Amino acid sequence: MRFQLLGPLALADGPDTVVLQSSKPANLLAALLLHANSPVSAEYLQRAIWGEEQPATARAALQTCVLRLRRLFSQHGVTTAIDAVPGGYRITAAPPTLDLLGFRDRVRRAAGLDRDPEAELCALRDALSLWQGSLLANVRSVVLHRDEVPRLAEERLRAVERVCDLLLGLGRCGEALVDLWTATRVHPGHERFHEQLIEALYRSGRQSQALAEYRRVKGFLLEELGVDPSPSLRRLELAVLRGEDLGPASSAAPRVIRGETVALPAARRVTAPGAEPSTAPDAASAPAPGASPGTAQGASPVTPQAASGVMPQAPSAVVAPGPTPVLPQGGPPVLPQGGPPVLAQGGPPAPAQGATPVAAPAPAAGTTFAPVAAPRVEPVPAVPHFTGRAAEAAALTARLTAPPPPGPEDHRPLTVLVSGAPGIGKSALAQHAARLVRDAFPAGQLLVRMTRADGEPRPADEVAAVVAAALGASGDGRALLILDDVVDADQVRPLLMLRGEAGAGPGPAVVVTSRMGLGGLIATHGGWVQRLTTFTEAESYALLLTALGAERVEAEPRAAHRLAAVCGHFPAALRILTARLLTRPGLRLADAADWLGDDPLARLTLTDSPDHSVSGLFDRALGRLDPRLSEAFTHLAQGPPTLLDDRGPDDEGPVPEAVREQLADAGLLEDGPPGPYRIHDLLRAHVRRTARIRDRRTEKV
């Protein structure tokens, strides 16, 4: 029997895994396992279970939680004991029985293989394989998510950093790029990942992409924090601009292992001619003055961040400043009134009574800490002029209002996935259906934005913590969540496990909107899929009638149909078109159709809001793709339609079916006919237009 902390809290026995339900005993178990083999004070455990404001009966209730845990262990044949020690409790575990200890043990063994980079890389990959998703996604403890999760996430980030250093040192830049594309998007404020990505791109001969990545991170830092990139990033940009030889990459770098810094020669930094190399230590590798990595026998645990001996540089669950949620007796977090639910920004908690405080390390000069804005959780808004999708809306509302199946499935949330191409109307349909069924969800309906304004995905554990707090503040009955613009399945899985304590009934119903097919999510968690395509001709005409008015449209019905055809019956294009026509009430629809047909991509944009454009929408969608998929799609869009066939033209050869399937899953290829796939005319025209502009710029250079 094994305990799993590196993901949802679970018990595993061979291939069988039991994910624990959110409850106070689960909070207790997580707090004990996070400090396995050390005494944990009762005061700390009470804060982990109830938060900073505890009920008067907290000490007695803690004993009840311990008894419930012991009964749970007995039911599942767990031989691990929870021992009472002076002032608290202790649980005993070893690397084979607790994945967190197993991860740390494998990382320590990898540190001893520094003379053999291949062996060290293999050992670190093995350690990282123990991570199974968002940390403690089913543990609804504000204290643990605030104080413990960032520290654990930092341990994983350091291992990922080291893996990428090793890959660069071995000359395997292509493999490093696979990890770095994901790492930089999930942790946009982690500058070391961006530095590695730029170096990997440049060493792969992709100078323009390396410079584009530097511009992207520079823009993010200026917009979000008002600071410039670090000196090492600026020196790297200068070296790329000058086309300098970076020399052989070094895989030697300091590694931090649970409060211990393993000192190795510093990784080679690229220094421009005449520039002074940076000598400031990395904040994450500087040990705390006088810090001790362990907890003395019989003492309460020290503050979680101080216990690690490192200051997290870019934790995955940093939360925005705001009012602190409190945990009432026996209930989930309740937010103060006024404003959206956000978790309080907090430093290390005060040590439990009797513990020795440990000083936190001072950050090095120039170190940048990147706070991440709390995800937006808001009531579901109405959709103005919602038109069409009658069959899809009826099917979606029927699914949401159907009674849940009997038995254990009552505790699994109902999930409906609305997928399709960018701009196809997924969010509008989900919000419209939610408004239609609001009476079936008395606890409320919440819209959760899963991406930031720049399209970057929000970390799953960050979203899970805030949504858990919002659900705790909702009323009685069932709630409905709309998870809007989900990037991948890992963002969703933690939220599908949010529910009340055992016996409290089913969790919230969840509607997911995503450009991705998310077939793996449906396979593992069940649910229904509603995939949207473009409007029918009748739906497009109805939208023009609703938005522009019957008098204007029915006066020129043929011109209205021409306008819809030029827009390719694409909902986003039609919305932009109607907005432009409403600002020109005297423009005849026939003249508008001629004007639009000359250059639809350039004219399907709002001049006072450039972000609202068909070209911008497609650019953002293509920007999310892996670069290899983006190149494949550009090749398909520029070539003849027969490239989408299984065999392809004789002179071009087929595009692999796996690549076409991934592009279809991303919403960029539509189902045929003709053939199994096709590309929407507007999207094909956009790719070709972009390629022509790029070629003209290249010719000028």
XYZ file of C-alpha atoms in Angstrom:
701
model
C 0.000 0.000 0.000
C 1.331 3.410 -0.981
C 0.338 6.982 -0.186
C 0.270 9.426 -3.101
C 0.752 13.149 -2.468
C 2.180 14.287 -5.814
C -1.239 14.804 -7.329
C -4.636 14.128 -5.754
C -4.285 12.604 -2.283
C -4.770 8.861 -2.816
C -4.073 5.346 -1.569
C -2.612 2.914 -4.097
C -2.295 -0.866 -3.962
C -0.609 -2.215 -7.056
C -2.548 -0.928 -10.078
C -5.576 0.031 -7.964
C -5.847 3.591 -6.680
C -8.433 5.103 -4.333
C -8.651 8.906 -4.526
C -9.828 10.228 -1.163
C -12.846 12.486 -1.003
C -12.452 16.052 0.222
C -12.921 15.971 3.982
C -11.293 17.017 7.236
C -9.594 13.607 7.690
C -8.098 14.085 4.214
C -6.706 17.466 5.340
C -5.249 15.775 8.417
C -3.665 12.947 6.425
C -2.107 15.379 3.956
C -0.628 17.486 6.777
C 0.886 14.405 8.441
C 2.300 12.966 5.210
C 3.867 16.280 4.256
C 5.932 15.969 7.469
C 6.245 12.178 7.492
C 8.515 10.669 10.149
C 8.480 13.912 12.181
C 6.240 14.902 15.092
C 3.599 17.392 13.972
C 2.072 19.607 16.622
C -1.651 19.542 17.297
C -1.801 23.310 16.750
C -0.390 22.985 13.237
C -2.766 20.132 12.402
C -5.750 22.152 13.621
C -4.766 25.049 11.374
C -4.369 22.670 8.436
C -7.876 21.291 9.006
C -9.866 24.408 9.974
C -7.665 27.341 9.006
C -6.566 30.239 11.154
C -9.950 30.618 12.867
C -10.758 27.348 14.613
C -13.835 26.185 16.502
C -13.675 26.005 20.279
C -13.851 22.201 20.080
C -10.947 21.902 17.630
C -8.747 19.789 19.956
C -11.470 17.202 20.534
C -12.470 17.252 16.853
C -8.834 16.601 15.898
C -8.901 13.399 17.945
C -12.105 12.388 16.142
C -10.416 12.956 12.772
C -7.498 10.749 13.852
C -9.920 7.965 14.784
C -11.688 8.272 11.419
C -8.343 8.015 9.623
C -7.370 4.937 11.580
C -10.699 3.297 10.675
C -10.111 4.184 7.013
C -6.654 2.575 7.154
C -8.167 -0.553 8.663
C -10.823 -0.780 5.913
C -8.194 -0.602 3.144
C -5.626 -2.833 4.846
C -3.114 -0.045 5.507
C -0.645 -1.121 8.161
C 0.869 2.340 8.646
C 0.103 3.670 12.113
C -0.641 7.211 13.231
C 1.206 7.504 16.536
C 0.363 9.949 19.292
C 3.473 11.791 20.458
C 3.864 14.527 23.066
C 2.041 17.575 21.739
C 0.831 16.040 18.473
C 0.969 13.076 16.096
C 3.402 11.368 13.754
C 3.011 9.088 10.740
C 5.838 6.835 9.580
C 6.585 6.329 5.899
C 9.446 5.367 3.604
C 10.256 6.041 -0.083
C 8.429 2.878 -1.238
C 5.264 3.834 0.687
C 5.096 7.617 0.052
C 5.678 9.107 -3.407
C 7.000 12.408 -2.022
C 9.799 10.605 -0.160
C 10.380 8.447 -3.230
C 10.762 11.565 -5.385
C 13.253 13.146 -2.986
C 15.199 9.908 -2.671
C 15.526 9.579 -6.450
C 16.582 13.211 -6.818
C 19.282 12.690 -4.164
C 20.548 9.617 -5.993
C 20.588 11.588 -9.236
C 22.745 14.240 -7.540
C 25.442 11.615 -7.001
C 25.587 10.851 -10.721
C 26.885 14.257 -11.796
C 29.887 12.669 -13.540
C 27.526 10.689 -15.805
C 24.990 13.114 -17.343
C 23.037 10.367 -19.132
C 22.576 8.404 -15.900
C 21.639 11.543 -13.976
C 19.085 12.485 -16.643
C 17.545 9.021 -16.507
C 17.308 9.173 -12.700
C 15.654 12.593 -12.754
C 13.159 11.491 -15.409
C 12.335 8.557 -13.169
C 11.775 10.913 -10.220
C 9.522 13.256 -12.194
C 7.394 10.322 -13.358
C 5.971 10.124 -9.818
C 4.059 13.392 -10.310
C 0.464 12.607 -11.227
C -1.207 15.996 -11.678
C -2.103 18.998 -9.560
C -0.877 18.796 -5.987
C -3.510 17.949 -3.363
C -6.315 18.807 -5.753
C -8.870 17.039 -3.551
C -7.628 18.554 -0.269
C -9.629 21.652 0.631
C -7.216 23.241 3.078
C -6.365 26.879 2.486
C -3.351 26.608 4.815
C -1.814 23.649 2.977
C -2.422 25.167 -0.456
C -0.979 28.466 0.689
C 2.061 27.189 2.564
C 2.912 23.678 1.384
C 1.910 23.403 -2.280
C 4.229 26.217 -3.500
C 7.181 24.602 -1.726
C 6.517 21.194 -3.282
C 5.947 22.743 -6.696
C 9.319 24.454 -6.367
C 11.034 21.106 -5.786
C 9.572 19.833 -9.053
C 10.557 22.994 -10.945
C 14.167 22.613 -9.790
C 14.215 19.044 -11.087
C 12.753 20.144 -14.430
C 15.358 22.911 -14.658
C 18.104 20.376 -14.067
C 16.691 18.016 -16.716
C 16.737 20.825 -19.268
C 20.299 21.811 -18.287
C 21.400 18.219 -18.840
C 19.655 17.981 -22.212
C 21.301 21.217 -23.364
C 24.676 19.999 -22.120
C 24.243 16.745 -24.054
C 23.341 18.647 -27.207
C 19.786 17.288 -27.242
C 18.112 20.653 -27.801
C 15.100 19.140 -29.547
C 14.221 17.082 -26.476
C 14.741 20.099 -24.228
C 12.318 22.130 -26.334
C 9.510 19.653 -25.665
C 9.773 20.283 -21.911
C 10.529 23.996 -22.200
C 7.570 24.958 -24.391
C 5.245 23.625 -21.704
C 7.251 24.959 -18.749
C 7.442 28.529 -20.069
C 3.713 28.657 -20.793
C 2.642 27.195 -17.467
C 5.161 29.311 -15.490
C 5.458 32.552 -17.501
C 7.301 34.389 -14.712
C 10.039 31.749 -14.337
C 12.858 33.459 -16.231
C 15.298 30.546 -16.077
C 12.945 28.433 -18.201
C 12.742 31.231 -20.774
C 16.531 31.499 -20.797
C 16.850 27.773 -21.459
C 14.180 27.902 -24.180
C 15.865 30.795 -25.998
C 19.221 29.015 -25.807
C 17.720 25.754 -27.103
C 16.041 27.545 -30.018
C 19.226 29.404 -30.935
C 21.377 26.273 -30.753
C 18.824 24.550 -33.013
C 19.355 27.207 -35.687
C 16.056 28.991 -35.002
C 17.397 32.501 -34.364
C 14.160 34.314 -35.278
C 12.094 32.158 -32.913
C 14.637 32.696 -30.141
C 14.345 36.469 -30.534
C 10.545 36.251 -30.712
C 10.525 34.316 -27.440
C 12.683 36.998 -25.807
C 10.258 39.692 -26.987
C 7.367 37.689 -25.580
C 8.823 37.266 -22.092
C 9.996 40.881 -22.069
C 6.465 42.040 -22.883
C 5.005 39.814 -20.168
C 7.369 41.130 -17.495
C 6.775 44.760 -18.453
C 3.000 44.363 -18.644
C 2.495 42.243 -15.533
C 5.269 43.525 -13.252
C 6.714 46.673 -14.787
C 10.268 45.249 -14.742
C 12.881 44.395 -17.369
C 14.216 40.888 -18.014
C 17.102 39.695 -15.879
C 20.683 40.627 -16.851
C 21.414 37.063 -17.994
C 18.387 37.113 -20.319
C 19.449 40.476 -21.744
C 22.991 39.212 -22.339
C 21.615 36.139 -24.068
C 19.448 38.316 -26.341
C 22.493 40.403 -27.281
C 24.467 37.240 -28.127
C 21.630 35.969 -30.325
C 21.289 39.324 -32.090
C 25.027 39.335 -32.843
C 24.956 35.705 -33.979
C 27.688 34.798 -31.501
C 28.875 31.259 -30.910
C 27.640 30.279 -27.461
C 30.262 27.602 -27.133
C 29.569 24.166 -25.686
C 26.628 24.096 -23.293
C 27.427 23.118 -19.727
C 25.147 20.800 -17.776
C 26.772 21.612 -14.429
C 24.478 23.681 -12.227
C 23.622 23.929 -8.544
C 20.757 21.726 -7.403
C 18.528 22.210 -4.412
C 17.300 19.076 -2.680
C 14.922 19.671 0.203
C 16.869 22.343 1.981
C 20.327 21.204 0.894
C 22.321 22.883 -1.851
C 24.562 20.535 -3.800
C 27.317 22.857 -5.006
C 28.529 22.172 -8.531
C 30.300 24.478 -10.976
C 27.861 27.158 -12.105
C 26.144 26.690 -15.423
C 27.802 28.656 -18.191
C 26.189 32.045 -18.774
C 26.411 33.766 -22.133
C 28.238 37.070 -21.676
C 28.381 39.725 -24.362
C 31.803 41.211 -25.127
C 32.642 43.904 -22.646
C 29.871 42.944 -20.229
C 30.625 41.952 -16.667
C 29.437 38.464 -15.745
C 26.838 38.299 -13.017
C 28.198 37.145 -9.678
C 24.992 37.399 -7.669
C 23.947 34.049 -6.252
C 20.704 32.479 -7.345
C 18.102 33.176 -4.703
C 16.821 29.670 -4.919
C 20.230 28.164 -4.177
C 21.178 30.396 -1.247
C 20.624 28.574 2.045
C 18.981 30.402 4.911
C 21.430 31.710 7.469
C 21.441 29.245 10.284
C 18.726 27.165 8.730
C 18.499 23.493 9.535
C 16.951 21.197 6.957
C 15.202 18.984 9.443
C 12.951 19.221 12.460
C 14.342 18.371 15.847
C 12.920 15.319 17.570
C 9.998 16.341 19.672
C 9.695 19.820 18.175
C 6.843 21.133 16.123
C 7.479 21.527 12.420
C 9.015 24.772 11.319
C 7.392 27.007 8.753
C 6.935 25.039 5.558
C 8.854 27.364 3.269
C 11.672 27.813 5.747
C 11.850 24.064 6.244
C 12.877 23.639 2.650
C 15.761 26.052 2.986
C 14.862 27.780 -0.272
C 12.777 30.746 -1.279
C 10.433 29.700 -4.115
C 11.144 31.825 -7.153
C 7.973 31.161 -9.138
C 5.569 28.929 -7.260
C 2.754 27.512 -9.307
C 0.083 28.554 -6.851
C 0.954 32.125 -5.902
C -2.292 33.911 -5.225
C -3.363 37.498 -5.421
C -3.640 39.767 -2.403
C -7.095 40.068 -0.974
C -9.266 39.186 1.986
C -8.353 35.957 3.710
C -10.929 33.175 3.549
C -11.864 31.752 6.921
C -12.899 28.205 7.662
C -15.990 27.949 9.846
C -16.633 24.909 11.931
C -17.341 21.864 9.831
C -17.544 23.725 6.560
C -15.562 24.731 3.489
C -13.921 28.128 3.026
C -16.304 31.090 3.183
C -15.268 34.328 1.532
C -15.934 37.777 2.967
C -18.523 39.758 1.065
C -17.464 42.126 -1.679
C -15.358 41.230 -4.650
C -14.503 38.029 -6.443
C -13.177 35.103 -4.449
C -9.400 35.314 -4.108
C -7.032 33.747 -1.655
C -4.930 35.954 0.540
C -1.333 36.504 -0.267
C 0.625 35.173 2.637
C 4.174 34.610 3.628
C 5.327 31.713 5.746
C 2.948 30.953 8.605
C 3.971 31.513 12.179
C 5.639 28.428 13.626
C 3.526 26.204 15.792
C 3.904 26.694 19.510
C 7.223 25.389 20.693
C 8.903 25.463 17.304
C 12.098 27.310 16.523
C 11.626 29.945 13.839
C 13.918 29.641 10.855
C 15.008 32.717 8.936
C 14.030 32.814 5.290
C 16.846 33.454 2.818
C 17.169 36.916 1.369
C 16.679 37.002 -2.380
C 19.667 37.878 -4.479
C 19.884 41.302 -6.028
C 17.927 41.464 -9.245
C 15.808 38.433 -8.452
C 12.312 38.779 -9.887
C 9.299 37.260 -8.195
C 6.350 36.840 -10.554
C 2.984 36.951 -8.855
C 0.176 35.335 -10.782
C -3.202 37.047 -10.861
C -5.985 35.042 -9.278
C -8.246 33.380 -11.831
C -11.464 35.179 -12.586
C -14.519 33.503 -11.079
C -17.711 35.373 -11.814
C -21.450 34.808 -12.275
C -22.411 33.535 -15.713
C -23.320 36.576 -17.873
C -26.148 36.713 -20.400
C -25.275 36.392 -24.103
C -26.685 39.300 -26.142
C -28.486 38.389 -29.386
C -27.904 34.655 -28.967
C -29.045 33.038 -32.214
C -29.013 29.556 -33.697
C -27.702 26.391 -32.048
C -31.273 25.384 -31.130
C -30.547 21.651 -31.291
C -27.226 21.988 -29.468
C -28.744 24.173 -26.727
C -31.617 21.722 -26.232
C -29.227 18.773 -25.959
C -26.970 20.613 -23.510
C -29.810 21.728 -21.237
C -31.261 18.222 -21.272
C -27.937 16.789 -20.137
C -27.550 19.348 -17.360
C -31.061 18.867 -15.973
C -31.165 15.066 -16.229
C -31.180 13.321 -12.822
C -27.780 11.855 -11.884
C -27.450 8.084 -12.040
C -27.937 6.249 -8.736
C -25.155 4.788 -6.646
C -21.561 5.911 -6.171
C -21.703 7.959 -9.360
C -23.703 10.508 -7.351
C -20.361 11.758 -6.114
C -18.914 12.259 -9.579
C -19.765 15.593 -11.191
C -21.715 15.666 -14.410
C -19.375 16.808 -17.180
C -20.234 18.153 -20.625
C -17.488 19.161 -23.058
C -18.270 21.817 -25.676
C -15.437 21.761 -28.206
C -14.690 23.170 -31.621
C -12.595 25.622 -33.581
C -11.584 29.018 -32.174
C -14.421 31.514 -32.609
C -17.034 28.843 -33.271
C -19.266 29.965 -30.368
C -18.427 27.502 -27.576
C -18.501 30.034 -24.740
C -21.716 31.643 -25.976
C -23.514 28.288 -26.114
C -22.304 27.245 -22.653
C -23.324 30.559 -21.074
C -26.695 30.593 -22.848
C -27.486 27.037 -21.715
C -26.428 27.869 -18.160
C -28.902 30.737 -18.054
C -31.653 28.434 -19.300
C -31.098 25.903 -16.477
C -30.318 28.305 -13.631
C -33.335 27.089 -11.621
C -31.813 23.590 -11.513
C -28.696 24.892 -9.746
C -29.778 26.799 -6.630
C -26.191 27.029 -5.322
C -25.316 29.274 -8.237
C -23.487 29.245 -11.550
C -19.853 30.289 -11.862
C -17.845 31.168 -14.950
C -14.140 30.373 -14.537
C -11.701 31.842 -17.068
C -9.031 29.164 -17.554
C -6.677 31.372 -19.569
C -5.302 34.838 -19.007
C -5.823 37.773 -21.343
C -2.631 36.851 -23.224
C -3.864 33.288 -23.800
C -1.573 31.690 -21.234
C -3.200 28.832 -19.281
C -3.766 29.317 -15.576
C -2.115 26.686 -13.321
C -4.586 23.996 -12.318
C -3.813 24.082 -8.588
C -4.256 27.859 -8.511
C -7.683 27.584 -10.130
C -8.700 24.642 -7.935
C -7.963 26.550 -4.723
C -9.980 29.586 -5.747
C -12.901 27.570 -7.117
C -12.998 25.473 -3.938
C -13.303 28.675 -1.937
C -16.016 29.988 -4.248
C -17.991 26.754 -3.957
C -17.657 26.925 -0.198
C -19.259 30.365 -0.275
C -22.185 29.202 -2.435
C -25.608 28.353 -1.072
C -27.316 25.035 -0.531
C -27.921 22.652 -3.396
C -25.923 21.935 -6.495
C -23.730 24.415 -8.364
C -22.792 24.691 -12.043
C -19.256 25.504 -13.173
C -18.334 26.692 -16.669
C -14.615 26.156 -17.221
C -14.041 28.437 -20.194
C -11.225 27.982 -22.743
C -9.505 24.978 -21.187
C -6.081 24.281 -22.685
C -5.554 20.663 -21.651
C -7.079 17.921 -19.532
C -4.734 18.486 -16.585
C -6.381 21.868 -15.990
C -9.763 20.160 -15.530
C -9.105 17.000 -13.553
C -8.590 18.690 -10.136
C -11.845 20.602 -10.542
C -13.806 17.431 -11.285
C -12.943 16.207 -7.783
C -14.325 19.243 -5.957
C -17.306 18.178 -3.897
C -18.660 18.200 -0.403
C -17.743 15.711 2.270
C -18.891 12.108 2.053
C -22.634 11.851 2.004
C -23.097 15.452 0.925
C -24.390 14.458 -2.519
C -23.021 14.989 -6.019
C -20.411 17.584 -6.805
C -21.000 20.531 -9.113
C -22.035 20.010 -12.710
C -19.228 21.081 -15.009
C -19.379 22.447 -18.548
C -15.955 22.599 -20.201
C -15.326 24.713 -23.291
C -12.138 23.953 -25.173
C -10.640 24.071 -28.627
C -9.148 20.673 -27.853
C -11.044 17.409 -28.158
C -9.897 16.264 -24.658
C -10.686 12.662 -25.504
C -8.460 11.413 -22.681
C -10.498 13.374 -20.146
C -13.768 11.884 -21.383
C -12.242 8.393 -21.419
C -11.085 8.587 -17.792
C -13.828 10.728 -16.223
C -16.847 10.156 -18.449
C -19.226 12.792 -19.706
C -20.722 13.945 -22.996
C -19.221 15.842 -25.910
C -20.914 18.578 -27.920
C -18.651 19.470 -30.868
C -19.650 22.609 -32.741
C -19.232 23.341 -36.428
C -19.954 26.470 -38.458
C -23.483 27.860 -38.720
C -25.894 26.592 -41.306
C -27.004 29.085 -43.933
C -30.310 29.529 -42.101
C -28.556 30.166 -38.762
C -26.255 32.763 -40.334
C -29.218 34.575 -41.858
C -31.058 34.457 -38.522
C -28.051 36.028 -36.762
C -27.998 38.885 -39.286
C -31.746 39.367 -38.767
C -31.371 39.496 -34.997
C -28.308 41.746 -34.906
C -29.081 44.154 -37.784
C -32.852 44.169 -37.619
C -35.428 42.584 -39.901
C -36.125 45.804 -41.812
C -32.536 46.187 -43.010
C -31.897 42.522 -43.781
C -35.209 41.666 -45.439
C -34.798 44.650 -47.759
C -31.709 42.926 -49.267
C -32.012 39.189 -48.566
C -29.674 38.104 -51.391
C -26.981 40.507 -50.212
C -27.398 39.193 -46.653
C -26.812 35.646 -47.861
C -23.712 36.833 -49.765
C -22.350 38.445 -46.603
C -22.869 35.225 -44.643
C -21.109 33.243 -47.383
C -18.091 35.602 -47.441
C -17.843 35.107 -43.661
C -17.869 31.357 -44.239
C -20.828 31.075 -41.822
C -18.215 31.447 -39.082
C -19.858 32.814 -35.896
C -16.941 35.042 -34.833
C -16.681 36.553 -38.314
C -20.425 37.207 -38.421
C -20.319 38.922 -35.018
C -17.489 41.223 -36.108
C -19.280 41.962 -39.387
C -22.552 42.911 -37.688
C -20.700 45.169 -35.259
C -19.110 47.015 -38.191
C -22.412 47.313 -40.059
C -24.222 48.634 -36.988
C -21.778 51.563 -36.907
C -22.690 52.300 -40.571
C -26.486 52.222 -40.654
C -26.624 53.881 -44.073
C -24.395 51.311 -45.828
C -26.324 49.030 -48.197
C -25.734 45.312 -47.622
C -24.911 44.783 -51.305
C -22.168 47.418 -51.122
C -20.940 45.894 -47.880
C -20.736 42.469 -49.537
C -18.617 43.858 -52.408
C -16.379 45.756 -50.000
C -15.926 42.752 -47.698
C -15.291 40.323 -50.540
C -12.255 42.312 -51.752
C -10.238 41.488 -48.573
C -12.344 39.735 -45.909
C -9.476 39.056 -43.507
C -8.338 42.682 -43.392
C -11.887 43.970 -42.972
C -13.186 41.460 -40.440
C -11.726 43.485 -37.608
C -12.921 46.281 -35.329
C -10.738 49.336 -35.811
C -11.238 50.595 -32.261
C -10.529 47.143 -30.811
C -7.831 45.369 -32.855
C -7.978 42.298 -30.609
C -11.447 41.631 -32.036
C -10.399 40.367 -35.439
C -10.553 37.092 -37.303
C -6.824 37.240 -38.085
C -5.955 37.866 -34.433
C -8.165 34.982 -33.372
C -6.416 32.604 -35.771
C -2.953 33.897 -34.806
C -3.626 33.214 -31.135
C -4.905 29.719 -31.923
C -1.861 28.878 -34.037
C 0.406 30.347 -31.348
C -0.786 27.687 -28.908
C 0.371 24.871 -31.159
C 3.619 23.014 -30.777
C 5.967 24.551 -33.377
C 6.136 21.278 -35.328
C 2.357 21.087 -35.552
C 2.215 24.733 -36.573
C 4.663 24.072 -39.395
C 2.654 21.039 -40.517
C -0.575 23.032 -40.539
C 1.040 25.848 -42.535
C 2.198 23.246 -45.056
C -1.321 21.806 -45.307
C -2.993 25.201 -45.671
C -0.607 26.376 -48.395
C -0.740 23.151 -50.359
C -3.521 21.601 -52.432
C -6.576 20.123 -50.641
C -5.356 16.647 -51.633
C -2.652 16.985 -48.957
C -5.376 16.138 -46.454
C -6.053 12.801 -48.139
C -4.670 9.550 -46.792
C -2.218 9.162 -49.673
C -1.583 12.737 -50.734
C -0.257 13.923 -54.103
C 2.629 12.018 -55.637
C 5.054 14.952 -55.494
C 4.230 15.962 -51.908
C 3.659 12.707 -50.066
C 1.034 12.252 -47.362
C 0.902 14.181 -44.118
C 0.957 11.537 -41.349
C -2.459 10.644 -40.016
C -1.267 11.235 -36.440
C -0.443 14.854 -37.341
C -3.827 15.365 -39.001
C -5.558 13.879 -35.966
C -3.742 16.266 -33.621
C -4.693 19.234 -35.773
C -8.317 18.090 -35.872
C -8.232 17.653 -32.097
C -6.996 21.258 -31.804
C -10.022 22.455 -33.800
C -8.001 23.548 -36.850
C -9.156 20.788 -39.200
C -12.841 20.168 -39.768
C -14.521 16.929 -40.745
C -15.088 16.468 -44.459
C -16.427 16.038 -47.058
C -14.540 16.191 -49.275
C -12.116 13.702 -47.767
C -11.817 12.973 -44.062
C -10.686 16.538 -43.239
C -10.884 20.052 -44.622
C -9.624 23.513 -43.634
C -12.085 26.366 -43.284
C -11.709 28.815 -46.164
C -11.052 31.801 -43.857
C -8.369 29.916 -41.930
C -6.692 28.727 -45.143
C -6.747 32.282 -46.513
C -5.258 33.612 -43.270
C -2.311 31.187 -43.362
C -1.576 31.963 -47.010
C -1.843 35.718 -46.422
C 0.517 35.503 -43.434
C 3.018 33.508 -45.495
C 2.936 36.119 -48.301
C 3.569 38.947 -45.843
C 6.446 37.024 -44.266
C 7.987 36.287 -47.675
C 7.800 39.969 -48.697
C 9.553 41.005 -45.498
C 12.250 38.390 -46.095
C 12.794 39.638 -49.653
C 13.261 43.212 -48.375
C 15.882 42.044 -45.902
